[in-house]
Amino acid sequence: MTLKYFSHSAFQITTDDGIKILIDPFLDNNPTSPVKSKDVKADYIILSHAHGDHLGDTFKIASKDTLIISVSELANYCIAKGFKAHNMHIGGSFDFPFGRVKFTIAHHGSKTPEGDYAGEPAGIILTLKNKSIYHTGDTGLFSDMKLIGEMNKIDYMLLPIGDNYTMGITDAVKAVELVNPKIAIPMHYNTFPVIKADPYEFKMKVENKGLKCKVLNYGEEIDL
Ligand code: NI
Ligand code: MN
């Protein structure tokens, strides 16, 4: 099983059975992504929320067989666009062929490209075989992260550090302390000037708390 980072909040997971799962595939208008929508395929696309830098190229990548997974309002928007989607909501989890998906709260907004309300933004907990990944989505720091960490043993926590729209480094370090994952992976930084942040400063500050951090390069793939 592998995890590949495309930059911003876009990741690809490939299971041992070859199932491809994309999270927040913002590629074509993403100046930092080494791949574009034509280069990727997905059996499943999981969306944290509808902002353009997360919904991204979902409708270019999704084929008739791709299942989009998101909160109901966003899933219904995808269905109205002619795609297959599975409606979920915050606090709920569901077993898919590749593993379990659970949506958590995230403190942020969510609108469709047309400006319509797209439901609440969410974080995503994926449990694949015996590994768990918590992609926080775009969010500010919140104390329930402690509960999320206690109720779900998190191996990999993917979290924003770019500030302005989300947590910056100081709050993100606190978020890692609250969740206590095996490894923290920073995301949502340096894509645009307004979210400039040094991932190695974040790594140093996480390690100073006795926790582990891995900075992924754009396009880097790791074994889970
Ligand atoms: Ni957003
Ligand atoms: Mn964003």
PDB file of C-alpha atoms and ligand atoms in Angstrom:
ATOM      1  CA  MET A   1       0.000   0.000   0.000  1.00  0.00           C
ATOM      2  CA  THR A   2       1.399   3.400  -0.957  1.00  0.00           C
ATOM      3  CA  LEU A   3       0.683   7.069  -0.292  1.00  0.00           C
ATOM      4  CA  LYS A   4       1.678   9.613  -2.928  1.00  0.00           C
ATOM      5  CA  TYR A   5       1.699  13.384  -2.384  1.00  0.00           C
ATOM      6  CA  PHE A   6       0.879  15.625  -5.359  1.00  0.00           C
ATOM      7  CA  SER A   7       1.243  18.871  -3.284  1.00  0.00           C
ATOM      8  CA  HIS A   8      -1.396  21.105  -1.634  1.00  0.00           C
ATOM      9  CA  SER A   9      -3.939  18.673  -0.073  1.00  0.00           C
ATOM     10  CA  ALA A  10      -3.909  16.186  -2.951  1.00  0.00           C
ATOM     11  CA  PHE A  11      -2.883  12.613  -2.210  1.00  0.00           C
ATOM     12  CA  GLN A  12      -3.213   9.253  -3.914  1.00  0.00           C
ATOM     13  CA  ILE A  13      -3.425   5.954  -2.074  1.00  0.00           C
ATOM     14  CA  THR A  14      -2.870   2.712  -3.952  1.00  0.00           C
ATOM     15  CA  THR A  15      -3.909  -0.424  -2.078  1.00  0.00           C
ATOM     16  CA  ASP A  16      -2.195  -3.814  -2.324  1.00  0.00           C
ATOM     17  CA  ASP A  17      -5.039  -4.869  -4.642  1.00  0.00           C
ATOM     18  CA  GLY A  18      -4.288  -1.924  -6.943  1.00  0.00           C
ATOM     19  CA  ILE A  19      -7.329   0.158  -5.967  1.00  0.00           C
ATOM     20  CA  LYS A  20      -6.597   3.852  -6.541  1.00  0.00           C
ATOM     21  CA  ILE A  21      -8.039   6.424  -4.149  1.00  0.00           C
ATOM     22  CA  LEU A  22      -7.556  10.159  -4.673  1.00  0.00           C
ATOM     23  CA  ILE A  23      -8.129  12.758  -1.972  1.00  0.00           C
ATOM     24  CA  ASP A  24      -8.794  16.404  -2.935  1.00  0.00           C
ATOM     25  CA  PRO A  25      -7.308  16.156  -6.470  1.00  0.00           C
ATOM     26  CA  PHE A  26      -6.375  19.766  -7.231  1.00  0.00           C
ATOM     27  CA  LEU A  27      -3.874  19.331 -10.063  1.00  0.00           C
ATOM     28  CA  ASP A  28      -4.418  21.333 -13.282  1.00  0.00           C
ATOM     29  CA  ASN A  29      -4.542  24.813 -11.714  1.00  0.00           C
ATOM     30  CA  ASN A  30      -2.106  23.839  -8.965  1.00  0.00           C
ATOM     31  CA  PRO A  31       1.261  25.416  -9.789  1.00  0.00           C
ATOM     32  CA  THR A  32       3.110  22.954  -7.526  1.00  0.00           C
ATOM     33  CA  SER A  33       1.641  19.653  -8.729  1.00  0.00           C
ATOM     34  CA  PRO A  34       4.019  17.493 -10.801  1.00  0.00           C
ATOM     35  CA  VAL A  35       1.074  15.713 -12.451  1.00  0.00           C
ATOM     36  CA  LYS A  36      -2.071  16.904 -14.192  1.00  0.00           C
ATOM     37  CA  SER A  37      -5.566  15.435 -14.326  1.00  0.00           C
ATOM     38  CA  LYS A  38      -4.870  13.547 -17.565  1.00  0.00           C
ATOM     39  CA  ASP A  39      -2.024  11.677 -15.811  1.00  0.00           C
ATOM     40  CA  VAL A  40      -4.119  10.137 -13.028  1.00  0.00           C
ATOM     41  CA  LYS A  41      -6.920   7.612 -12.655  1.00  0.00           C
ATOM     42  CA  ALA A  42      -9.097   6.931  -9.664  1.00  0.00           C
ATOM     43  CA  ASP A  43     -11.463   4.199  -8.545  1.00  0.00           C
ATOM     44  CA  TYR A  44     -12.542   6.437  -5.668  1.00  0.00           C
ATOM     45  CA  ILE A  45     -12.242  10.183  -5.069  1.00  0.00           C
ATOM     46  CA  ILE A  46     -12.741  11.365  -1.497  1.00  0.00           C
ATOM     47  CA  LEU A  47     -13.446  15.082  -1.032  1.00  0.00           C
ATOM     48  CA  SER A  48     -12.987  17.059   2.185  1.00  0.00           C
ATOM     49  CA  HIS A  49     -15.015  20.012   0.875  1.00  0.00           C
ATOM     50  CA  ALA A  50     -16.023  21.826  -2.315  1.00  0.00           C
ATOM     51  CA  HIS A  51     -13.524  24.686  -2.553  1.00  0.00           C
ATOM     52  CA  GLY A  52     -11.778  24.790  -5.925  1.00  0.00           C
ATOM     53  CA  ASP A  53      -8.420  23.772  -4.464  1.00  0.00           C
ATOM     54  CA  HIS A  54      -9.997  20.529  -3.132  1.00  0.00           C
ATOM     55  CA  LEU A  55     -12.831  19.608  -5.531  1.00  0.00           C
ATOM     56  CA  GLY A  56     -10.124  20.421  -8.044  1.00  0.00           C
ATOM     57  CA  ASP A  57     -10.212  18.242 -11.152  1.00  0.00           C
ATOM     58  CA  THR A  58     -12.619  15.660  -9.769  1.00  0.00           C
ATOM     59  CA  PHE A  59     -14.955  15.967 -12.778  1.00  0.00           C
ATOM     60  CA  LYS A  60     -12.090  15.632 -15.274  1.00  0.00           C
ATOM     61  CA  ILE A  61     -10.608  12.588 -13.529  1.00  0.00           C
ATOM     62  CA  ALA A  62     -13.790  10.690 -12.611  1.00  0.00           C
ATOM     63  CA  SER A  63     -14.930   8.092 -15.115  1.00  0.00           C
ATOM     64  CA  LYS A  64     -18.355   6.437 -15.083  1.00  0.00           C
ATOM     65  CA  ASP A  65     -16.909   3.813 -12.726  1.00  0.00           C
ATOM     66  CA  THR A  66     -15.352   6.257 -10.252  1.00  0.00           C
ATOM     67  CA  LEU A  67     -17.199   6.642  -6.963  1.00  0.00           C
ATOM     68  CA  ILE A  68     -16.944  10.071  -5.324  1.00  0.00           C
ATOM     69  CA  ILE A  69     -17.256  10.008  -1.520  1.00  0.00           C
ATOM     70  CA  SER A  70     -18.169  13.153   0.415  1.00  0.00           C
ATOM     71  CA  VAL A  71     -20.709  14.765   2.725  1.00  0.00           C
ATOM     72  CA  SER A  72     -24.254  14.627   1.317  1.00  0.00           C
ATOM     73  CA  GLU A  73     -24.618  18.134  -0.060  1.00  0.00           C
ATOM     74  CA  LEU A  74     -21.386  17.883  -2.030  1.00  0.00           C
ATOM     75  CA  ALA A  75     -22.155  14.306  -3.120  1.00  0.00           C
ATOM     76  CA  ASN A  76     -25.549  15.460  -4.415  1.00  0.00           C
ATOM     77  CA  TYR A  77     -23.816  18.235  -6.346  1.00  0.00           C
ATOM     78  CA  CYS A  78     -21.544  15.623  -7.960  1.00  0.00           C
ATOM     79  CA  ILE A  79     -24.558  13.416  -8.765  1.00  0.00           C
ATOM     80  CA  ALA A  80     -26.317  16.425 -10.368  1.00  0.00           C
ATOM     81  CA  LYS A  81     -23.216  16.827 -12.563  1.00  0.00           C
ATOM     82  CA  GLY A  82     -23.710  13.245 -13.762  1.00  0.00           C
ATOM     83  CA  PHE A  83     -21.208  11.416 -11.552  1.00  0.00           C
ATOM     84  CA  LYS A  84     -21.533   8.515  -9.126  1.00  0.00           C
ATOM     85  CA  ALA A  85     -21.262   9.536  -5.488  1.00  0.00           C
ATOM     86  CA  HIS A  86     -21.730   8.056  -2.035  1.00  0.00           C
ATOM     87  CA  ASN A  87     -23.409  10.399   0.458  1.00  0.00           C
ATOM     88  CA  MET A  88     -22.045  10.435   3.972  1.00  0.00           C
ATOM     89  CA  HIS A  89     -21.955  12.902   6.822  1.00  0.00           C
ATOM     90  CA  ILE A  90     -19.819  14.007   9.735  1.00  0.00           C
ATOM     91  CA  GLY A  91     -19.484  11.359  12.421  1.00  0.00           C
ATOM     92  CA  GLY A  92     -20.522   8.574  10.071  1.00  0.00           C
ATOM     93  CA  SER A  93     -18.329   5.816   8.712  1.00  0.00           C
ATOM     94  CA  PHE A  94     -18.838   3.200   6.007  1.00  0.00           C
ATOM     95  CA  ASP A  95     -16.964   0.122   4.796  1.00  0.00           C
ATOM     96  CA  PHE A  96     -15.921   0.351   1.151  1.00  0.00           C
ATOM     97  CA  PRO A  97     -14.078  -2.471  -0.692  1.00  0.00           C
ATOM     98  CA  PHE A  98     -10.758  -0.748   0.072  1.00  0.00           C
ATOM     99  CA  GLY A  99     -11.434   0.016   3.746  1.00  0.00           C
ATOM    100  CA  ARG A 100     -13.393   2.237   6.079  1.00  0.00           C
ATOM    101  CA  VAL A 101     -14.067   5.965   5.591  1.00  0.00           C
ATOM    102  CA  LYS A 102     -15.184   8.214   8.416  1.00  0.00           C
ATOM    103  CA  PHE A 103     -15.878  11.939   8.229  1.00  0.00           C
ATOM    104  CA  THR A 104     -14.928  14.268  11.076  1.00  0.00           C
ATOM    105  CA  ILE A 105     -15.620  17.924  11.747  1.00  0.00           C
ATOM    106  CA  ALA A 106     -13.398  20.617  10.231  1.00  0.00           C
ATOM    107  CA  HIS A 107     -13.683  24.321  10.988  1.00  0.00           C
ATOM    108  CA  HIS A 108     -13.776  25.978   7.579  1.00  0.00           C
ATOM    109  CA  GLY A 109     -16.276  26.788   4.779  1.00  0.00           C
ATOM    110  CA  SER A 110     -17.502  24.995   1.665  1.00  0.00           C
ATOM    111  CA  LYS A 111     -19.071  26.362  -1.521  1.00  0.00           C
ATOM    112  CA  THR A 112     -19.415  24.929  -5.004  1.00  0.00           C
ATOM    113  CA  PRO A 113     -17.663  26.677  -7.928  1.00  0.00           C
ATOM    114  CA  GLU A 114     -21.088  28.260  -8.649  1.00  0.00           C
ATOM    115  CA  GLY A 115     -21.109  29.740  -5.124  1.00  0.00           C
ATOM    116  CA  ASP A 116     -23.799  27.480  -3.665  1.00  0.00           C
ATOM    117  CA  TYR A 117     -23.655  25.980  -0.163  1.00  0.00           C
ATOM    118  CA  ALA A 118     -21.974  22.571  -0.364  1.00  0.00           C
ATOM    119  CA  GLY A 119     -22.528  21.213   3.138  1.00  0.00           C
ATOM    120  CA  GLU A 120     -20.086  21.274   6.009  1.00  0.00           C
ATOM    121  CA  PRO A 121     -16.383  20.895   5.326  1.00  0.00           C
ATOM    122  CA  ALA A 122     -14.935  17.690   6.747  1.00  0.00           C
ATOM    123  CA  GLY A 123     -11.867  15.769   7.771  1.00  0.00           C
ATOM    124  CA  ILE A 124     -11.408  12.205   6.552  1.00  0.00           C
ATOM    125  CA  ILE A 125     -10.266   9.154   8.511  1.00  0.00           C
ATOM    126  CA  LEU A 126      -9.319   6.202   6.322  1.00  0.00           C
ATOM    127  CA  THR A 127      -8.740   2.795   7.821  1.00  0.00           C
ATOM    128  CA  LEU A 128      -7.020   0.537   5.305  1.00  0.00           C
ATOM    129  CA  LYS A 129      -6.045  -2.927   6.514  1.00  0.00           C
ATOM    130  CA  ASN A 130      -4.355  -2.075   9.814  1.00  0.00           C
ATOM    131  CA  LYS A 131      -3.217   1.447   8.907  1.00  0.00           C
ATOM    132  CA  SER A 132      -5.165   4.616   9.582  1.00  0.00           C
ATOM    133  CA  ILE A 133      -4.804   7.974   7.871  1.00  0.00           C
ATOM    134  CA  TYR A 134      -6.394  11.197   9.143  1.00  0.00           C
ATOM    135  CA  HIS A 135      -6.565  13.870   6.406  1.00  0.00           C
ATOM    136  CA  THR A 136      -7.871  16.854   8.378  1.00  0.00           C
ATOM    137  CA  GLY A 137      -9.092  18.783   5.326  1.00  0.00           C
ATOM    138  CA  ASP A 138      -8.877  22.558   5.640  1.00  0.00           C
ATOM    139  CA  THR A 139      -9.401  23.444   9.271  1.00  0.00           C
ATOM    140  CA  GLY A 140      -8.470  25.592  12.193  1.00  0.00           C
ATOM    141  CA  LEU A 141      -7.285  23.979  15.395  1.00  0.00           C
ATOM    142  CA  PHE A 142     -10.016  22.430  17.566  1.00  0.00           C
ATOM    143  CA  SER A 143      -9.789  20.587  20.877  1.00  0.00           C
ATOM    144  CA  ASP A 144     -11.918  17.616  19.704  1.00  0.00           C
ATOM    145  CA  MET A 145      -8.809  16.522  17.815  1.00  0.00           C
ATOM    146  CA  LYS A 146      -7.803  14.993  21.156  1.00  0.00           C
ATOM    147  CA  LEU A 147     -10.960  12.864  21.068  1.00  0.00           C
ATOM    148  CA  ILE A 148     -10.337  11.943  17.432  1.00  0.00           C
ATOM    149  CA  GLY A 149      -6.857  10.743  18.416  1.00  0.00           C
ATOM    150  CA  GLU A 150      -8.179   8.761  21.388  1.00  0.00           C
ATOM    151  CA  MET A 151     -10.994   7.070  19.460  1.00  0.00           C
ATOM    152  CA  ASN A 152      -8.971   6.312  16.309  1.00  0.00           C
ATOM    153  CA  LYS A 153      -5.372   5.204  16.608  1.00  0.00           C
ATOM    154  CA  ILE A 154      -3.908   7.402  13.847  1.00  0.00           C
ATOM    155  CA  ASP A 155      -0.804   6.253  11.989  1.00  0.00           C
ATOM    156  CA  TYR A 156      -0.535   9.140   9.507  1.00  0.00           C
ATOM    157  CA  MET A 157      -1.958  12.601  10.146  1.00  0.00           C
ATOM    158  CA  LEU A 158      -2.049  14.838   7.039  1.00  0.00           C
ATOM    159  CA  LEU A 159      -2.618  18.431   8.134  1.00  0.00           C
ATOM    160  CA  PRO A 160      -2.415  21.982   6.796  1.00  0.00           C
ATOM    161  CA  ILE A 161       0.358  24.299   7.952  1.00  0.00           C
ATOM    162  CA  GLY A 162       0.047  27.165   5.439  1.00  0.00           C
ATOM    163  CA  ASP A 163      -1.910  29.581   7.661  1.00  0.00           C
ATOM    164  CA  ASN A 164      -4.302  32.261   6.339  1.00  0.00           C
ATOM    165  CA  TYR A 165      -7.090  29.808   5.356  1.00  0.00           C
ATOM    166  CA  THR A 166      -6.170  27.054   7.838  1.00  0.00           C
ATOM    167  CA  MET A 167      -3.923  26.327  10.782  1.00  0.00           C
ATOM    168  CA  GLY A 168      -0.456  27.780  10.607  1.00  0.00           C
ATOM    169  CA  ILE A 169       2.615  26.058  12.014  1.00  0.00           C
ATOM    170  CA  THR A 170       2.055  26.866  15.717  1.00  0.00           C
ATOM    171  CA  ASP A 171      -1.531  25.612  15.736  1.00  0.00           C
ATOM    172  CA  ALA A 172      -0.636  22.625  13.549  1.00  0.00           C
ATOM    173  CA  VAL A 173       2.034  21.521  16.035  1.00  0.00           C
ATOM    174  CA  LYS A 174      -0.610  21.647  18.783  1.00  0.00           C
ATOM    175  CA  ALA A 175      -2.959  19.633  16.538  1.00  0.00           C
ATOM    176  CA  VAL A 176      -0.306  16.929  16.202  1.00  0.00           C
ATOM    177  CA  GLU A 177       0.111  16.866  19.978  1.00  0.00           C
ATOM    178  CA  LEU A 178      -3.672  16.451  20.420  1.00  0.00           C
ATOM    179  CA  VAL A 179      -4.042  13.637  17.868  1.00  0.00           C
ATOM    180  CA  ASN A 180      -0.719  11.953  18.692  1.00  0.00           C
ATOM    181  CA  PRO A 181      -0.245  10.166  15.345  1.00  0.00           C
ATOM    182  CA  LYS A 182       2.737   7.927  14.564  1.00  0.00           C
ATOM    183  CA  ILE A 183       3.767  10.351  11.799  1.00  0.00           C
ATOM    184  CA  ALA A 184       2.582  13.862  10.904  1.00  0.00           C
ATOM    185  CA  ILE A 185       2.734  14.944   7.247  1.00  0.00           C
ATOM    186  CA  PRO A 186       2.317  18.664   6.434  1.00  0.00           C
ATOM    187  CA  MET A 187       0.121  19.829   3.537  1.00  0.00           C
ATOM    188  CA  HIS A 188      -1.619  22.950   2.163  1.00  0.00           C
ATOM    189  CA  TYR A 189       1.467  25.196   2.072  1.00  0.00           C
ATOM    190  CA  ASN A 190       3.579  27.010  -0.568  1.00  0.00           C
ATOM    191  CA  THR A 191       0.977  26.482  -3.303  1.00  0.00           C
ATOM    192  CA  PHE A 192       0.323  30.228  -3.393  1.00  0.00           C
ATOM    193  CA  PRO A 193       2.271  33.148  -1.837  1.00  0.00           C
ATOM    194  CA  VAL A 194      -0.421  33.688   0.823  1.00  0.00           C
ATOM    195  CA  ILE A 195       0.131  30.206   2.287  1.00  0.00           C
ATOM    196  CA  LYS A 196       3.933  30.285   2.292  1.00  0.00           C
ATOM    197  CA  ALA A 197       5.320  28.169   5.143  1.00  0.00           C
ATOM    198  CA  ASP A 198       8.487  26.219   5.874  1.00  0.00           C
ATOM    199  CA  PRO A 199       7.635  22.516   6.327  1.00  0.00           C
ATOM    200  CA  TYR A 200      11.043  21.907   7.929  1.00  0.00           C
ATOM    201  CA  GLU A 201      10.289  24.486  10.634  1.00  0.00           C
ATOM    202  CA  PHE A 202       7.072  22.524  11.296  1.00  0.00           C
ATOM    203  CA  LYS A 203       9.027  19.237  11.340  1.00  0.00           C
ATOM    204  CA  MET A 204      11.544  20.627  13.830  1.00  0.00           C
ATOM    205  CA  LYS A 205       8.789  21.911  16.123  1.00  0.00           C
ATOM    206  CA  VAL A 206       6.904  18.581  15.982  1.00  0.00           C
ATOM    207  CA  GLU A 207      10.104  16.687  16.765  1.00  0.00           C
ATOM    208  CA  ASN A 208      10.809  19.061  19.678  1.00  0.00           C
ATOM    209  CA  LYS A 209       7.547  17.729  21.170  1.00  0.00           C
ATOM    210  CA  GLY A 210       8.877  14.173  20.885  1.00  0.00           C
ATOM    211  CA  LEU A 211       6.667  13.348  17.902  1.00  0.00           C
ATOM    212  CA  LYS A 212       7.536  12.268  14.359  1.00  0.00           C
ATOM    213  CA  CYS A 213       7.075  14.231  11.118  1.00  0.00           C
ATOM    214  CA  LYS A 214       7.800  13.436   7.501  1.00  0.00           C
ATOM    215  CA  VAL A 215       7.897  16.151   4.835  1.00  0.00           C
ATOM    216  CA  LEU A 216       6.906  14.687   1.468  1.00  0.00           C
ATOM    217  CA  ASN A 217       8.293  16.191  -1.714  1.00  0.00           C
ATOM    218  CA  TYR A 218       5.854  16.937  -4.528  1.00  0.00           C
ATOM    219  CA  GLY A 219       5.316  13.628  -6.328  1.00  0.00           C
ATOM    220  CA  GLU A 220       6.960  11.553  -3.576  1.00  0.00           C
ATOM    221  CA  GLU A 221       5.465   8.163  -2.797  1.00  0.00           C
ATOM    222  CA  ILE A 222       5.936   6.253   0.453  1.00  0.00           C
ATOM    223  CA  ASP A 223       5.028   2.740   1.561  1.00  0.00           C
ATOM    224  CA  LEU A 224       2.501   2.669   4.362  1.00  0.00           C
TER     225      LEU A 224
HETATM  226 NI    NI B   1     -10.975  25.376   1.618  1.00  0.00          NI
HETATM  227 MN    MN B   2      -7.895  24.854   0.736  1.00  0.00          MN
END
